[in-house]
C-alpha cells in the first residue's frame, strides 16, 4: 500500500490564497486605519491653521474699521487689496527684529487667501458670525411721561468662527474675555 501524495499545484494554490489573505488582513487591520488617522490629523491641523488666519484677518479688519465682519468674501477682498494687510505682513518689529506678519503658512507651506475660507475636509465654508446688540434708552420728562425712546444698535464688537467639520472654534459672541480665544489653545 503506497501513500499517494496530493499534486504540488494544489499546495501552491493554497499558499497563494494564504498569502493573499494575510495581505488583506494586514491592509484592513493596520494600513487602512493608519491612513485614515493621518488624513484626520492633516485635516485637523490644516483647518486650525486656516481658522487662525481668519482670526488674524478679523483683527486687521477691526483695526481698520472698528468692528468685525461676518462676510467671508469682504474679508478675502480686504486681505487681497488693502495696503495695511501688506504692511502688516512685510513689517518688522523695531525692538525685537521679528516679523509682524500675523498669518501662518498652511501645511503645504503656502498662504492662498481663497483657500482659507473653506474647510479642507468637506470644502464647506467656515461659519462666521458677529454679535448684534440693541441698547434702548428711554427719555422721561419731569411729570413721568415718556418723551422719546432711543435705541442704539451695535454690530460687530465680537465674532465667532466655527469649523463645519468640528475641528474647533475661535471667539465668542457673548464674552469679551473669549474674543480671540481658540478652543484648542
PDB file of C-alpha atoms in Angstrom:
ATOM      1  CA  UNK A   1       0.000   0.000   0.000  1.00  0.00           C
ATOM      2  CA  UNK A   2       1.568   3.112  -1.153  1.00  0.00           C
ATOM      3  CA  UNK A   3       0.525   6.512   0.020  1.00  0.00           C
ATOM      4  CA  UNK A   4      -0.217   8.816  -2.870  1.00  0.00           C
ATOM      5  CA  UNK A   5       0.511  12.482  -2.141  1.00  0.00           C
ATOM      6  CA  UNK A   6      -1.539  15.343  -3.452  1.00  0.00           C
ATOM      7  CA  UNK A   7      -0.315  17.104  -6.560  1.00  0.00           C
ATOM      8  CA  UNK A   8       2.103  20.034  -5.999  1.00  0.00           C
ATOM      9  CA  UNK A   9      -0.127  22.594  -7.712  1.00  0.00           C
ATOM     10  CA  UNK A  10      -2.824  22.210  -5.041  1.00  0.00           C
ATOM     11  CA  UNK A  11      -0.304  23.188  -2.354  1.00  0.00           C
ATOM     12  CA  UNK A  12       0.927  26.093  -4.483  1.00  0.00           C
ATOM     13  CA  UNK A  13      -2.634  27.427  -4.887  1.00  0.00           C
ATOM     14  CA  UNK A  14      -3.280  27.105  -1.155  1.00  0.00           C
ATOM     15  CA  UNK A  15      -0.054  29.005  -0.341  1.00  0.00           C
ATOM     16  CA  UNK A  16      -1.041  31.786  -2.755  1.00  0.00           C
ATOM     17  CA  UNK A  17      -4.504  32.017  -1.166  1.00  0.00           C
ATOM     18  CA  UNK A  18      -2.951  32.174   2.319  1.00  0.00           C
ATOM     19  CA  UNK A  19      -0.539  34.920   1.210  1.00  0.00           C
ATOM     20  CA  UNK A  20      -3.400  36.960  -0.288  1.00  0.00           C
ATOM     21  CA  UNK A  21      -5.476  36.578   2.883  1.00  0.00           C
ATOM     22  CA  UNK A  22      -2.526  37.651   5.064  1.00  0.00           C
ATOM     23  CA  UNK A  23      -2.023  40.751   2.880  1.00  0.00           C
ATOM     24  CA  UNK A  24      -5.738  41.641   3.063  1.00  0.00           C
ATOM     25  CA  UNK A  25      -5.720  41.158   6.833  1.00  0.00           C
ATOM     26  CA  UNK A  26      -2.678  43.445   7.278  1.00  0.00           C
ATOM     27  CA  UNK A  27      -4.193  46.064   4.985  1.00  0.00           C
ATOM     28  CA  UNK A  28      -7.584  46.064   6.717  1.00  0.00           C
ATOM     29  CA  UNK A  29      -6.251  45.817  10.270  1.00  0.00           C
ATOM     30  CA  UNK A  30      -3.222  48.118  10.079  1.00  0.00           C
ATOM     31  CA  UNK A  31      -2.628  50.093   6.882  1.00  0.00           C
ATOM     32  CA  UNK A  32      -6.135  51.490   6.258  1.00  0.00           C
ATOM     33  CA  UNK A  33      -6.709  52.736   9.834  1.00  0.00           C
ATOM     34  CA  UNK A  34      -3.286  54.446   9.829  1.00  0.00           C
ATOM     35  CA  UNK A  35      -4.102  56.160   6.549  1.00  0.00           C
ATOM     36  CA  UNK A  36      -7.427  57.384   7.952  1.00  0.00           C
ATOM     37  CA  UNK A  37      -5.743  58.638  11.129  1.00  0.00           C
ATOM     38  CA  UNK A  38      -3.108  60.516   9.102  1.00  0.00           C
ATOM     39  CA  UNK A  39      -5.796  62.151   6.965  1.00  0.00           C
ATOM     40  CA  UNK A  40      -7.752  63.212  10.055  1.00  0.00           C
ATOM     41  CA  UNK A  41      -4.600  64.635  11.619  1.00  0.00           C
ATOM     42  CA  UNK A  42      -3.910  66.626   8.437  1.00  0.00           C
ATOM     43  CA  UNK A  43      -7.497  67.929   8.196  1.00  0.00           C
ATOM     44  CA  UNK A  44      -7.474  68.982  11.842  1.00  0.00           C
ATOM     45  CA  UNK A  45      -4.134  70.791  11.590  1.00  0.00           C
ATOM     46  CA  UNK A  46      -4.971  72.447   8.268  1.00  0.00           C
ATOM     47  CA  UNK A  47      -8.396  73.579   9.452  1.00  0.00           C
ATOM     48  CA  UNK A  48      -6.954  75.140  12.584  1.00  0.00           C
ATOM     49  CA  UNK A  49      -4.271  76.949  10.583  1.00  0.00           C
ATOM     50  CA  UNK A  50      -6.942  78.363   8.282  1.00  0.00           C
ATOM     51  CA  UNK A  51      -9.090  79.480  11.204  1.00  0.00           C
ATOM     52  CA  UNK A  52      -6.048  81.118  12.823  1.00  0.00           C
ATOM     53  CA  UNK A  53      -5.524  83.084   9.621  1.00  0.00           C
ATOM     54  CA  UNK A  54      -9.182  84.109   9.655  1.00  0.00           C
ATOM     55  CA  UNK A  55      -8.697  85.316  13.233  1.00  0.00           C
ATOM     56  CA  UNK A  56      -5.694  87.404  12.149  1.00  0.00           C
ATOM     57  CA  UNK A  57      -7.727  88.804   9.254  1.00  0.00           C
ATOM     58  CA  UNK A  58     -10.573  89.739  11.621  1.00  0.00           C
ATOM     59  CA  UNK A  59      -8.098  91.545  13.887  1.00  0.00           C
ATOM     60  CA  UNK A  60      -6.766  93.561  10.942  1.00  0.00           C
ATOM     61  CA  UNK A  61     -10.326  94.325   9.809  1.00  0.00           C
ATOM     62  CA  UNK A  62     -11.201  95.539  13.301  1.00  0.00           C
ATOM     63  CA  UNK A  63      -8.079  97.718  13.445  1.00  0.00           C
ATOM     64  CA  UNK A  64      -9.137  99.416  10.221  1.00  0.00           C
ATOM     65  CA  UNK A  65     -12.947  99.611  10.562  1.00  0.00           C
ATOM     66  CA  UNK A  66     -13.507  99.467  14.323  1.00  0.00           C
ATOM     67  CA  UNK A  67     -15.716  96.392  14.155  1.00  0.00           C
ATOM     68  CA  UNK A  68     -15.645  92.804  12.911  1.00  0.00           C
ATOM     69  CA  UNK A  69     -17.251  91.439   9.749  1.00  0.00           C
ATOM     70  CA  UNK A  70     -19.301  88.322   9.121  1.00  0.00           C
ATOM     71  CA  UNK A  71     -18.802  88.319   5.349  1.00  0.00           C
ATOM     72  CA  UNK A  72     -16.023  85.990   4.206  1.00  0.00           C
ATOM     73  CA  UNK A  73     -15.939  87.485   0.704  1.00  0.00           C
ATOM     74  CA  UNK A  74     -15.426  91.022   2.035  1.00  0.00           C
ATOM     75  CA  UNK A  75     -12.718  89.714   4.344  1.00  0.00           C
ATOM     76  CA  UNK A  76     -10.849  87.988   1.497  1.00  0.00           C
ATOM     77  CA  UNK A  77     -11.135  91.072  -0.725  1.00  0.00           C
ATOM     78  CA  UNK A  78      -9.757  93.118   2.173  1.00  0.00           C
ATOM     79  CA  UNK A  79      -6.803  90.734   2.510  1.00  0.00           C
ATOM     80  CA  UNK A  80      -6.072  90.864  -1.211  1.00  0.00           C
ATOM     81  CA  UNK A  81      -6.378  94.612  -1.763  1.00  0.00           C
ATOM     82  CA  UNK A  82      -5.811  96.587   1.416  1.00  0.00           C
ATOM     83  CA  UNK A  83      -2.357  98.139   1.845  1.00  0.00           C
ATOM     84  CA  UNK A  84      -2.499  97.775   5.643  1.00  0.00           C
ATOM     85  CA  UNK A  85      -2.504  93.987   5.249  1.00  0.00           C
ATOM     86  CA  UNK A  86       0.578  94.111   3.042  1.00  0.00           C
ATOM     87  CA  UNK A  87       2.230  96.470   5.524  1.00  0.00           C
ATOM     88  CA  UNK A  88       1.476  94.111   8.435  1.00  0.00           C
ATOM     89  CA  UNK A  89       2.829  91.122   6.514  1.00  0.00           C
ATOM     90  CA  UNK A  90       6.060  92.815   5.467  1.00  0.00           C
ATOM     91  CA  UNK A  91       6.690  94.773   8.659  1.00  0.00           C
ATOM     92  CA  UNK A  92       9.433  94.144  11.185  1.00  0.00           C
ATOM     93  CA  UNK A  93       9.241  94.906  14.904  1.00  0.00           C
ATOM     94  CA  UNK A  94      11.829  97.583  15.671  1.00  0.00           C
ATOM     95  CA  UNK A  95      12.635  96.248  19.146  1.00  0.00           C
ATOM     96  CA  UNK A  96      12.882  92.514  18.563  1.00  0.00           C
ATOM     97  CA  UNK A  97      13.585  92.446  14.826  1.00  0.00           C
ATOM     98  CA  UNK A  98      10.861  89.834  14.325  1.00  0.00           C
ATOM     99  CA  UNK A  99       8.338  89.886  11.534  1.00  0.00           C
ATOM    100  CA  UNK A 100       4.940  91.434  12.296  1.00  0.00           C
ATOM    101  CA  UNK A 101       3.223  89.025   9.919  1.00  0.00           C
ATOM    102  CA  UNK A 102       0.107  87.813  11.803  1.00  0.00           C
ATOM    103  CA  UNK A 103      -0.568  84.999   9.344  1.00  0.00           C
ATOM    104  CA  UNK A 104       0.746  81.438   9.440  1.00  0.00           C
ATOM    105  CA  UNK A 105       1.573  79.339   6.410  1.00  0.00           C
ATOM    106  CA  UNK A 106      -0.673  76.385   5.707  1.00  0.00           C
ATOM    107  CA  UNK A 107       0.523  72.770   5.770  1.00  0.00           C
ATOM    108  CA  UNK A 108       1.846  72.930   2.220  1.00  0.00           C
ATOM    109  CA  UNK A 109       3.973  75.976   3.092  1.00  0.00           C
ATOM    110  CA  UNK A 110       1.919  78.471   1.093  1.00  0.00           C
ATOM    111  CA  UNK A 111      -0.717  81.032   2.007  1.00  0.00           C
ATOM    112  CA  UNK A 112      -3.503  81.348  -0.550  1.00  0.00           C
ATOM    113  CA  UNK A 113      -6.245  83.743   0.513  1.00  0.00           C
ATOM    114  CA  UNK A 114      -9.039  81.968  -1.345  1.00  0.00           C
ATOM    115  CA  UNK A 115      -8.317  78.672   0.412  1.00  0.00           C
ATOM    116  CA  UNK A 116      -8.644  79.922   4.000  1.00  0.00           C
ATOM    117  CA  UNK A 117     -12.428  80.386   3.808  1.00  0.00           C
ATOM    118  CA  UNK A 118     -13.287  76.705   3.398  1.00  0.00           C
ATOM    119  CA  UNK A 119     -12.668  73.616   5.488  1.00  0.00           C
ATOM    120  CA  UNK A 120     -10.158  71.241   3.866  1.00  0.00           C
ATOM    121  CA  UNK A 121     -12.143  68.104   4.670  1.00  0.00           C
ATOM    122  CA  UNK A 122     -15.609  68.901   3.375  1.00  0.00           C
ATOM    123  CA  UNK A 123     -14.954  72.051   1.362  1.00  0.00           C
ATOM    124  CA  UNK A 124     -17.751  73.862   3.190  1.00  0.00           C
ATOM    125  CA  UNK A 125     -17.167  77.485   4.247  1.00  0.00           C
ATOM    126  CA  UNK A 126     -16.354  78.282   7.845  1.00  0.00           C
ATOM    127  CA  UNK A 127     -19.230  79.620   9.924  1.00  0.00           C
ATOM    128  CA  UNK A 128     -18.520  83.276  10.690  1.00  0.00           C
ATOM    129  CA  UNK A 129     -20.842  85.298  12.913  1.00  0.00           C
ATOM    130  CA  UNK A 130     -20.722  88.697  14.593  1.00  0.00           C
ATOM    131  CA  UNK A 131     -22.755  89.936  17.536  1.00  0.00           C
ATOM    132  CA  UNK A 132     -25.584  92.423  17.324  1.00  0.00           C
ATOM    133  CA  UNK A 133     -26.726  94.287  20.406  1.00  0.00           C
ATOM    134  CA  UNK A 134     -29.508  96.808  20.823  1.00  0.00           C
ATOM    135  CA  UNK A 135     -29.469  99.198  23.759  1.00  0.00           C
ATOM    136  CA  UNK A 136     -32.661 101.111  24.447  1.00  0.00           C
ATOM    137  CA  UNK A 137     -32.691 104.388  26.360  1.00  0.00           C
ATOM    138  CA  UNK A 138     -35.930 105.980  27.496  1.00  0.00           C
ATOM    139  CA  UNK A 139     -36.186 109.746  27.986  1.00  0.00           C
ATOM    140  CA  UNK A 140     -38.779 110.745  30.602  1.00  0.00           C
ATOM    141  CA  UNK A 141     -39.833 114.292  31.454  1.00  0.00           C
ATOM    142  CA  UNK A 142     -40.384 115.646  34.995  1.00  0.00           C
ATOM    143  CA  UNK A 143     -44.013 114.553  35.006  1.00  0.00           C
ATOM    144  CA  UNK A 144     -43.080 110.938  34.277  1.00  0.00           C
ATOM    145  CA  UNK A 145     -44.232 110.895  30.664  1.00  0.00           C
ATOM    146  CA  UNK A 146     -42.147 109.104  28.093  1.00  0.00           C
ATOM    147  CA  UNK A 147     -40.895 111.645  25.603  1.00  0.00           C
ATOM    148  CA  UNK A 148     -38.644 109.530  23.443  1.00  0.00           C
ATOM    149  CA  UNK A 149     -37.139 106.070  23.240  1.00  0.00           C
ATOM    150  CA  UNK A 150     -33.686 105.991  21.731  1.00  0.00           C
ATOM    151  CA  UNK A 151     -32.161 102.725  20.639  1.00  0.00           C
ATOM    152  CA  UNK A 152     -28.599 102.175  19.614  1.00  0.00           C
ATOM    153  CA  UNK A 153     -27.766  99.130  17.504  1.00  0.00           C
ATOM    154  CA  UNK A 154     -24.172  97.934  17.683  1.00  0.00           C
ATOM    155  CA  UNK A 155     -22.913  95.348  15.208  1.00  0.00           C
ATOM    156  CA  UNK A 156     -19.607  93.539  15.157  1.00  0.00           C
ATOM    157  CA  UNK A 157     -17.998  94.047  18.550  1.00  0.00           C
ATOM    158  CA  UNK A 158     -17.349  90.306  18.906  1.00  0.00           C
ATOM    159  CA  UNK A 159     -17.020  87.493  16.371  1.00  0.00           C
ATOM    160  CA  UNK A 160     -17.254  83.718  16.239  1.00  0.00           C
ATOM    161  CA  UNK A 161     -15.626  81.320  13.759  1.00  0.00           C
ATOM    162  CA  UNK A 162     -16.609  77.655  13.687  1.00  0.00           C
ATOM    163  CA  UNK A 163     -15.295  74.795  11.586  1.00  0.00           C
ATOM    164  CA  UNK A 164     -18.173  72.967   9.838  1.00  0.00           C
ATOM    165  CA  UNK A 165     -16.314  69.674  10.360  1.00  0.00           C
ATOM    166  CA  UNK A 166     -15.980  70.094  14.131  1.00  0.00           C
ATOM    167  CA  UNK A 167     -12.260  70.901  14.420  1.00  0.00           C
ATOM    168  CA  UNK A 168     -12.751  73.854  16.737  1.00  0.00           C
ATOM    169  CA  UNK A 169     -13.988  77.412  17.210  1.00  0.00           C
ATOM    170  CA  UNK A 170     -12.490  80.848  17.699  1.00  0.00           C
ATOM    171  CA  UNK A 171     -14.070  83.730  19.578  1.00  0.00           C
ATOM    172  CA  UNK A 172     -17.353  84.111  21.385  1.00  0.00           C
ATOM    173  CA  UNK A 173     -20.458  86.218  20.778  1.00  0.00           C
ATOM    174  CA  UNK A 174     -21.234  86.793  24.468  1.00  0.00           C
ATOM    175  CA  UNK A 175     -17.906  87.301  26.234  1.00  0.00           C
ATOM    176  CA  UNK A 176     -15.176  89.862  25.620  1.00  0.00           C
ATOM    177  CA  UNK A 177     -12.760  87.656  27.548  1.00  0.00           C
ATOM    178  CA  UNK A 178     -13.039  84.995  24.831  1.00  0.00           C
ATOM    179  CA  UNK A 179     -12.963  87.415  21.892  1.00  0.00           C
ATOM    180  CA  UNK A 180      -9.880  85.964  20.165  1.00  0.00           C
ATOM    181  CA  UNK A 181      -9.588  82.657  22.024  1.00  0.00           C
ATOM    182  CA  UNK A 182      -9.415  79.374  20.081  1.00  0.00           C
ATOM    183  CA  UNK A 183     -10.994  76.261  21.541  1.00  0.00           C
ATOM    184  CA  UNK A 184      -7.780  74.258  21.060  1.00  0.00           C
ATOM    185  CA  UNK A 185      -5.456  76.718  22.802  1.00  0.00           C
TER     186      UNK A 185
END
